[in-house]
PDB file of C-alpha atoms and ligand atoms in Angstrom:
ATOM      1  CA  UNK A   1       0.000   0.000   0.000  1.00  0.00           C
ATOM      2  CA  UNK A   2       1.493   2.991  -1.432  1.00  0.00           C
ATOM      3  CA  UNK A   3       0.705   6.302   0.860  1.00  0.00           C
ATOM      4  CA  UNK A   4       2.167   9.478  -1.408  1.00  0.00           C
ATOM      5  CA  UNK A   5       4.062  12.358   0.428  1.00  0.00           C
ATOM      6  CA  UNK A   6       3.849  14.837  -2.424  1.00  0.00           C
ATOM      7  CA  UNK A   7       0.466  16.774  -0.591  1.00  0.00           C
ATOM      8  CA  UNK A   8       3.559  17.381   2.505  1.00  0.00           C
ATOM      9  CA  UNK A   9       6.351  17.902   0.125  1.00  0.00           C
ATOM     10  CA  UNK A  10       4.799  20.524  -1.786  1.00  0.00           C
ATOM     11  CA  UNK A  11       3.227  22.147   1.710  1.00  0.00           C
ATOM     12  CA  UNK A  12       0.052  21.840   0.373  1.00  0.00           C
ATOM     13  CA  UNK A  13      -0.914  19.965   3.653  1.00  0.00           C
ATOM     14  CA  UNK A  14       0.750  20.345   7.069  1.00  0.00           C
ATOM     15  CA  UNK A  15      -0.108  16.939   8.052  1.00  0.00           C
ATOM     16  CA  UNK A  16      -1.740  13.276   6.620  1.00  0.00           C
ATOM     17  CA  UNK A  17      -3.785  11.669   9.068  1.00  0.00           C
ATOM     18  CA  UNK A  18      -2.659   7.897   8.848  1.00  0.00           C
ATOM     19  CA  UNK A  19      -6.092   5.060   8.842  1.00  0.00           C
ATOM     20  CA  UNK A  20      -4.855   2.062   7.727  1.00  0.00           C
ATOM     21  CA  UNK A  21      -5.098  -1.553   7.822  1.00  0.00           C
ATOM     22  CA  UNK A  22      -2.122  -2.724   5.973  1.00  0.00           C
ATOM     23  CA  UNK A  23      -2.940  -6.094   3.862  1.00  0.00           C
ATOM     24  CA  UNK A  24      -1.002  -8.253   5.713  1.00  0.00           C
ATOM     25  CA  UNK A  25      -1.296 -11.823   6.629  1.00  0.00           C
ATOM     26  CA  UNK A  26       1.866 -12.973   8.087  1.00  0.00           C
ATOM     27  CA  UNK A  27       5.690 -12.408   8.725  1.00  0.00           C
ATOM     28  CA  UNK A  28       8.484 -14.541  10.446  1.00  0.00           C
ATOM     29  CA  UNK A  29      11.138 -14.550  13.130  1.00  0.00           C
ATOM     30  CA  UNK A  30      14.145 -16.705  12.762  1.00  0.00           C
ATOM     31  CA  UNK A  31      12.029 -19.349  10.473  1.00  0.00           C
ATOM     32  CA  UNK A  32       8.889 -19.433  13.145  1.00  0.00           C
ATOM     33  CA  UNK A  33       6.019 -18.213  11.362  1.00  0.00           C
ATOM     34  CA  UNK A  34       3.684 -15.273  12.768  1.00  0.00           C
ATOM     35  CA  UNK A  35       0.258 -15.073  11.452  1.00  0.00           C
ATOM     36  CA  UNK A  36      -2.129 -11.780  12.404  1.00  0.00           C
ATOM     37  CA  UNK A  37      -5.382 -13.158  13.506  1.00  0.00           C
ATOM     38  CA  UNK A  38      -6.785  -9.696  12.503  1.00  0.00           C
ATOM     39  CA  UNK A  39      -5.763  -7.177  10.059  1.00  0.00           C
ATOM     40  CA  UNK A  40      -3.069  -4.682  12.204  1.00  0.00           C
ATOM     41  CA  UNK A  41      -4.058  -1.303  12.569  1.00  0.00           C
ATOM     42  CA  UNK A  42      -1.831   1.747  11.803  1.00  0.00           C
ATOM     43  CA  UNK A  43      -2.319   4.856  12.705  1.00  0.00           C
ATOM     44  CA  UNK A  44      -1.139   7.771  13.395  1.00  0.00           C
ATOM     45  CA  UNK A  45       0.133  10.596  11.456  1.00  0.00           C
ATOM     46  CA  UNK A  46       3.162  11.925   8.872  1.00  0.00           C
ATOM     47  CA  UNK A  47       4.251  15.453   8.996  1.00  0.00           C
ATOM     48  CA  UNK A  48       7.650  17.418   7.882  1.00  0.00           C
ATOM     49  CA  UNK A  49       9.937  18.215  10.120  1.00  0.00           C
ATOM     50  CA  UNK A  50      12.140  19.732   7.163  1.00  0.00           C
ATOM     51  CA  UNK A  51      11.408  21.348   4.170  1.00  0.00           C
ATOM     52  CA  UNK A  52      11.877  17.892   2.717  1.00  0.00           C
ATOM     53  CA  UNK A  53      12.165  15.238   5.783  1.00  0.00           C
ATOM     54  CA  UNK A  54       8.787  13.729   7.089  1.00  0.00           C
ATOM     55  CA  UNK A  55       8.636  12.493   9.996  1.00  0.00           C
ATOM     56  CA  UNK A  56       5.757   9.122  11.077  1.00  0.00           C
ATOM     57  CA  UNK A  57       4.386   9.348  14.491  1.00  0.00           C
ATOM     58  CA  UNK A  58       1.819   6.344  15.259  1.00  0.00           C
ATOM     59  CA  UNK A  59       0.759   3.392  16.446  1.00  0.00           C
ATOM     60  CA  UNK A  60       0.934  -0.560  15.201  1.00  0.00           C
ATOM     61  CA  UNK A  61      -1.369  -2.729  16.981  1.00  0.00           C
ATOM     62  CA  UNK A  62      -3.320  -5.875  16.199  1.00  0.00           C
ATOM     63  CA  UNK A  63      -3.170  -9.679  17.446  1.00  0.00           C
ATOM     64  CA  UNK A  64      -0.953 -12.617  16.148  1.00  0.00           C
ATOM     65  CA  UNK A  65      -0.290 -16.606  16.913  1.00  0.00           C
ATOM     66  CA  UNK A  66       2.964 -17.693  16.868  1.00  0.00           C
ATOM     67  CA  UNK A  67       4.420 -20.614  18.335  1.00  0.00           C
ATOM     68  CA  UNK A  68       5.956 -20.680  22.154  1.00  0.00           C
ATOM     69  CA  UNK A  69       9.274 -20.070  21.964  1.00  0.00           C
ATOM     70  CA  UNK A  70      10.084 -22.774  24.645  1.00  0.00           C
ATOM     71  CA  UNK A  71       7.498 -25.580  23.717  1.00  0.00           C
ATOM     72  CA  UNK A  72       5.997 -24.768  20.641  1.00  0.00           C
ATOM     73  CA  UNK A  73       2.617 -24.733  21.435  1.00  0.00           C
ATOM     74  CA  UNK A  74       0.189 -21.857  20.092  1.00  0.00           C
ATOM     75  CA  UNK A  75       0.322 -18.807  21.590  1.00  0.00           C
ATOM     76  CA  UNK A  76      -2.006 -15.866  20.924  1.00  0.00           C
ATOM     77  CA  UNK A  77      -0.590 -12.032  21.904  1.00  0.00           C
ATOM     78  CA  UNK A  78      -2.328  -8.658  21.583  1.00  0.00           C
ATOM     79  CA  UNK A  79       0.664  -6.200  20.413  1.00  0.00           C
ATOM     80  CA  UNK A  80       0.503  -2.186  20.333  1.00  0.00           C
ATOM     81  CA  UNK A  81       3.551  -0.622  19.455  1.00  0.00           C
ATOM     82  CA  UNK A  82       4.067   3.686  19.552  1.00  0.00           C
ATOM     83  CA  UNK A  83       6.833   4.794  17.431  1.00  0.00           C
ATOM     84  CA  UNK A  84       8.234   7.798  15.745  1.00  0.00           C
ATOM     85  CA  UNK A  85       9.976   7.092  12.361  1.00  0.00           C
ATOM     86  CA  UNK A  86      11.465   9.495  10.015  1.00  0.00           C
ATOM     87  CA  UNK A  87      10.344   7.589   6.479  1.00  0.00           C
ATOM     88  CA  UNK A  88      11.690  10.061   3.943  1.00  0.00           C
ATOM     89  CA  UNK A  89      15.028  12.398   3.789  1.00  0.00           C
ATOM     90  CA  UNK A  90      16.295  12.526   0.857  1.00  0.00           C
ATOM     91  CA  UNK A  91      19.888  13.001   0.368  1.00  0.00           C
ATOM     92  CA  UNK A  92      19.912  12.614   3.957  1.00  0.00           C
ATOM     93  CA  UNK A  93      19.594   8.551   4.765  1.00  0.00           C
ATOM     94  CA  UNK A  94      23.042   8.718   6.537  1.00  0.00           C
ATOM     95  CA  UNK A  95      21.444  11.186   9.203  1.00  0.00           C
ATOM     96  CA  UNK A  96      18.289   9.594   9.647  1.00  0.00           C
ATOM     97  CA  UNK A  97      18.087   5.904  10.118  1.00  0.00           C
ATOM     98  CA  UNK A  98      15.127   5.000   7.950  1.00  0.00           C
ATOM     99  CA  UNK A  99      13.290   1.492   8.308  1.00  0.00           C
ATOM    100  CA  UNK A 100      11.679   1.232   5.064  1.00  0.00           C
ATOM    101  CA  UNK A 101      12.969   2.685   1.721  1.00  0.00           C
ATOM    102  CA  UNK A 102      10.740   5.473  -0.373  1.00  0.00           C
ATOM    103  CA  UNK A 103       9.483   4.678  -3.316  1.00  0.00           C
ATOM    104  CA  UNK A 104       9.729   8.405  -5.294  1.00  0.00           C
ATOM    105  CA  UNK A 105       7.499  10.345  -2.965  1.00  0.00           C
ATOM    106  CA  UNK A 106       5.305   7.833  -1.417  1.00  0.00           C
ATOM    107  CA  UNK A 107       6.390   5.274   1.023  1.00  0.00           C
ATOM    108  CA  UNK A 108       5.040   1.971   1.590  1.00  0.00           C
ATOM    109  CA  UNK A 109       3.064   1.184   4.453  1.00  0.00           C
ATOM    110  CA  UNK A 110       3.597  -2.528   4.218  1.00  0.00           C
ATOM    111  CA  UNK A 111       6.881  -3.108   4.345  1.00  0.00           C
ATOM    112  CA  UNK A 112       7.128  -0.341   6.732  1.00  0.00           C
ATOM    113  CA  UNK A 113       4.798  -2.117   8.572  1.00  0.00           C
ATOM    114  CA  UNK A 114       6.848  -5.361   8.605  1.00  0.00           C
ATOM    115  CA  UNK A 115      10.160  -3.707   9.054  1.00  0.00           C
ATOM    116  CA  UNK A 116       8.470  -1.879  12.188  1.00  0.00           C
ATOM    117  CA  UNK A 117       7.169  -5.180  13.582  1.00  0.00           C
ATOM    118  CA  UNK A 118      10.363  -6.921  13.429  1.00  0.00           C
ATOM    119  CA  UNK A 119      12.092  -4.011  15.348  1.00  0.00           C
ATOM    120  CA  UNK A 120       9.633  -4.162  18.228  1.00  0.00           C
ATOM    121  CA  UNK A 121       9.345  -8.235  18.637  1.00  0.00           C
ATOM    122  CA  UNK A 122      10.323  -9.215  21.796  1.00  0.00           C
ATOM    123  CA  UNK A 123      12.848 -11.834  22.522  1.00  0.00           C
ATOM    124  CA  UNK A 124      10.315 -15.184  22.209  1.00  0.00           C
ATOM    125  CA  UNK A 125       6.506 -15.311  22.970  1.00  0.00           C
ATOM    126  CA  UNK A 126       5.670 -17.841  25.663  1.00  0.00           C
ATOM    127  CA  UNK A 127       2.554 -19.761  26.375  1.00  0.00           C
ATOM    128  CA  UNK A 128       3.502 -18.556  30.052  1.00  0.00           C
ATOM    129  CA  UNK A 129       6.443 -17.112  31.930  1.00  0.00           C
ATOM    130  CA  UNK A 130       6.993 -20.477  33.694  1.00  0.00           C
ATOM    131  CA  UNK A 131       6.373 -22.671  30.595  1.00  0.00           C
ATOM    132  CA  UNK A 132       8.995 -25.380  31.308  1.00  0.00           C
ATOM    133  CA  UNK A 133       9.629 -26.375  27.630  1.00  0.00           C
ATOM    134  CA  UNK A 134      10.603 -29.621  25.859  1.00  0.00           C
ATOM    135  CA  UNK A 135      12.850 -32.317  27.080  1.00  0.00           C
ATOM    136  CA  UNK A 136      16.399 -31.597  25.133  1.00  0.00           C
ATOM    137  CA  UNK A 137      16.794 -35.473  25.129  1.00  0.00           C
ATOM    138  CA  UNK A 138      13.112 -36.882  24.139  1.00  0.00           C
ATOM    139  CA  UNK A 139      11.120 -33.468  23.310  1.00  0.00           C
ATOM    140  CA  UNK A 140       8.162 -34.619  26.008  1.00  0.00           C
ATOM    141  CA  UNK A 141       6.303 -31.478  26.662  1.00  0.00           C
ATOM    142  CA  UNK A 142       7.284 -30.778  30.241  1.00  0.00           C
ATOM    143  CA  UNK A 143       4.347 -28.648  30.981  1.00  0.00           C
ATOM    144  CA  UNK A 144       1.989 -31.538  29.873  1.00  0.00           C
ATOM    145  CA  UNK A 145       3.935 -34.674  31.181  1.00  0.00           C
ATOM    146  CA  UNK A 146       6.999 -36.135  32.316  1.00  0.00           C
ATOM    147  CA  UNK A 147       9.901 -38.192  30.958  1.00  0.00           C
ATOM    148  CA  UNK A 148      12.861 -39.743  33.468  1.00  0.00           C
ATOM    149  CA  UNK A 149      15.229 -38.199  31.001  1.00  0.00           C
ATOM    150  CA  UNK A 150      16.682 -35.871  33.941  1.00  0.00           C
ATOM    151  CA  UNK A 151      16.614 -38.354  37.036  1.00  0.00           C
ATOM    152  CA  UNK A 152      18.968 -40.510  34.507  1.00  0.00           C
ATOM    153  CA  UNK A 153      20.858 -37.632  33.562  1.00  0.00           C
ATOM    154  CA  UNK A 154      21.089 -37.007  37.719  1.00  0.00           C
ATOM    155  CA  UNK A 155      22.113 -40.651  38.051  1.00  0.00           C
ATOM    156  CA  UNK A 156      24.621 -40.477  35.948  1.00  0.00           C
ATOM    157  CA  UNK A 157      26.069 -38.132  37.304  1.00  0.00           C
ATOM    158  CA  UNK A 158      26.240 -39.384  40.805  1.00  0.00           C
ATOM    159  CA  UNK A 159      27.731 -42.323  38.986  1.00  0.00           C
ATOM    160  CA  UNK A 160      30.826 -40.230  38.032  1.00  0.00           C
ATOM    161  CA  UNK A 161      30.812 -38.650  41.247  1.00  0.00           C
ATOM    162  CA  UNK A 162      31.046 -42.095  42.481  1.00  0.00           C
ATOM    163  CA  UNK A 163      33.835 -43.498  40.435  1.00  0.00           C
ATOM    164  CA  UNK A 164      35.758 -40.330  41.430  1.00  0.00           C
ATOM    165  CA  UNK A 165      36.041 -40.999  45.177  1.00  0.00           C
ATOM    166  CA  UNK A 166      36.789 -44.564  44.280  1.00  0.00           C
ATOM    167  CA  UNK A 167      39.699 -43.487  42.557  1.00  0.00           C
ATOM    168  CA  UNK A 168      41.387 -41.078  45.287  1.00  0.00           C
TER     169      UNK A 168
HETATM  170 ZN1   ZN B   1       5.376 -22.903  26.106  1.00  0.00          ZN
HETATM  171 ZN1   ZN B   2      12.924 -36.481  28.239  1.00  0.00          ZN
END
């Protein structure tokens, strides 16, 4: 979705007032897929802070699935991200740090979108804080059931422990 910055550019307008529900289904994070449950909303506005730099203050917010990042179970998050983005300086990208690159005089509001998301994920999403993840040796879900993977892991250990005070 194309928004056009020539209205600011040319001072016809002083500000656009920013509506929009970005068409877009899905992005990813290190190969786990994200899927928006609802359309994400975007809104805010762009003005000019130069005679030729616009600046994007706003909002991002909608709702996602994702697997947990500890047991891989679905997980469901509301999001709402503020931010305030220059999106257009021409001549100028080395002073401004801009997330998504113009196209002419418009900039697109998808990939800024996306490029805005992936700034603001957090580390992982979790089912829950304490979710106690799979078993690194069978991949039981530990928050559903148990394995003796660790108690042998424990005995084994006490086995070397064991074998060392033989030794001395
Ligand atoms: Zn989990
Ligand atoms: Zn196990």
């Amino acid at each position: 979705m194309l928004k056009d910055l020539t209205p600011l550019l040319t001072k016809k307008f002083e500000e656009i007032r920013i509506d929009e529900y970005p068409d877009i289904k899905s992005t990813d994070r290190g190969g786990d897929e994200i899927v928006f449950i609802e359309p994400v909303h975007l809104f805010g506005r762009l003005y000019r802070i130069e005679d030729d730099v616009v600046f994007f203050s706003g909002t991002l917010e909608g709702s996602l699935k994702t697997a947990c990042h500890r047991c891989l179970e679905p997980v469901e998050e509301e999001f709402c991200y503020d931010f305030d983005e220059v999106v257009y300086a021409p001549g100028k990208e080395d002073d401004y740090d801009l997330i998504a690159e113009p196209e002419g005089e418009s900039i697109d509001l998808d990939e800024f979108v996306l490029n805005l998301f992936q700034l603001n994920l957090p580390a992982g999403f979790l089912c829950d804080e304490d979710c106690k993840g799979l078993c690194p040796v069978c991949g039981t879900n530990l928050n559903t059931s148990q394995c003796s993977c660790n108690d042998e892991i424990i005995d084994q250990r006490f086995a070397m422990l064991k074998d060392l005070f033989k030794e001395q």
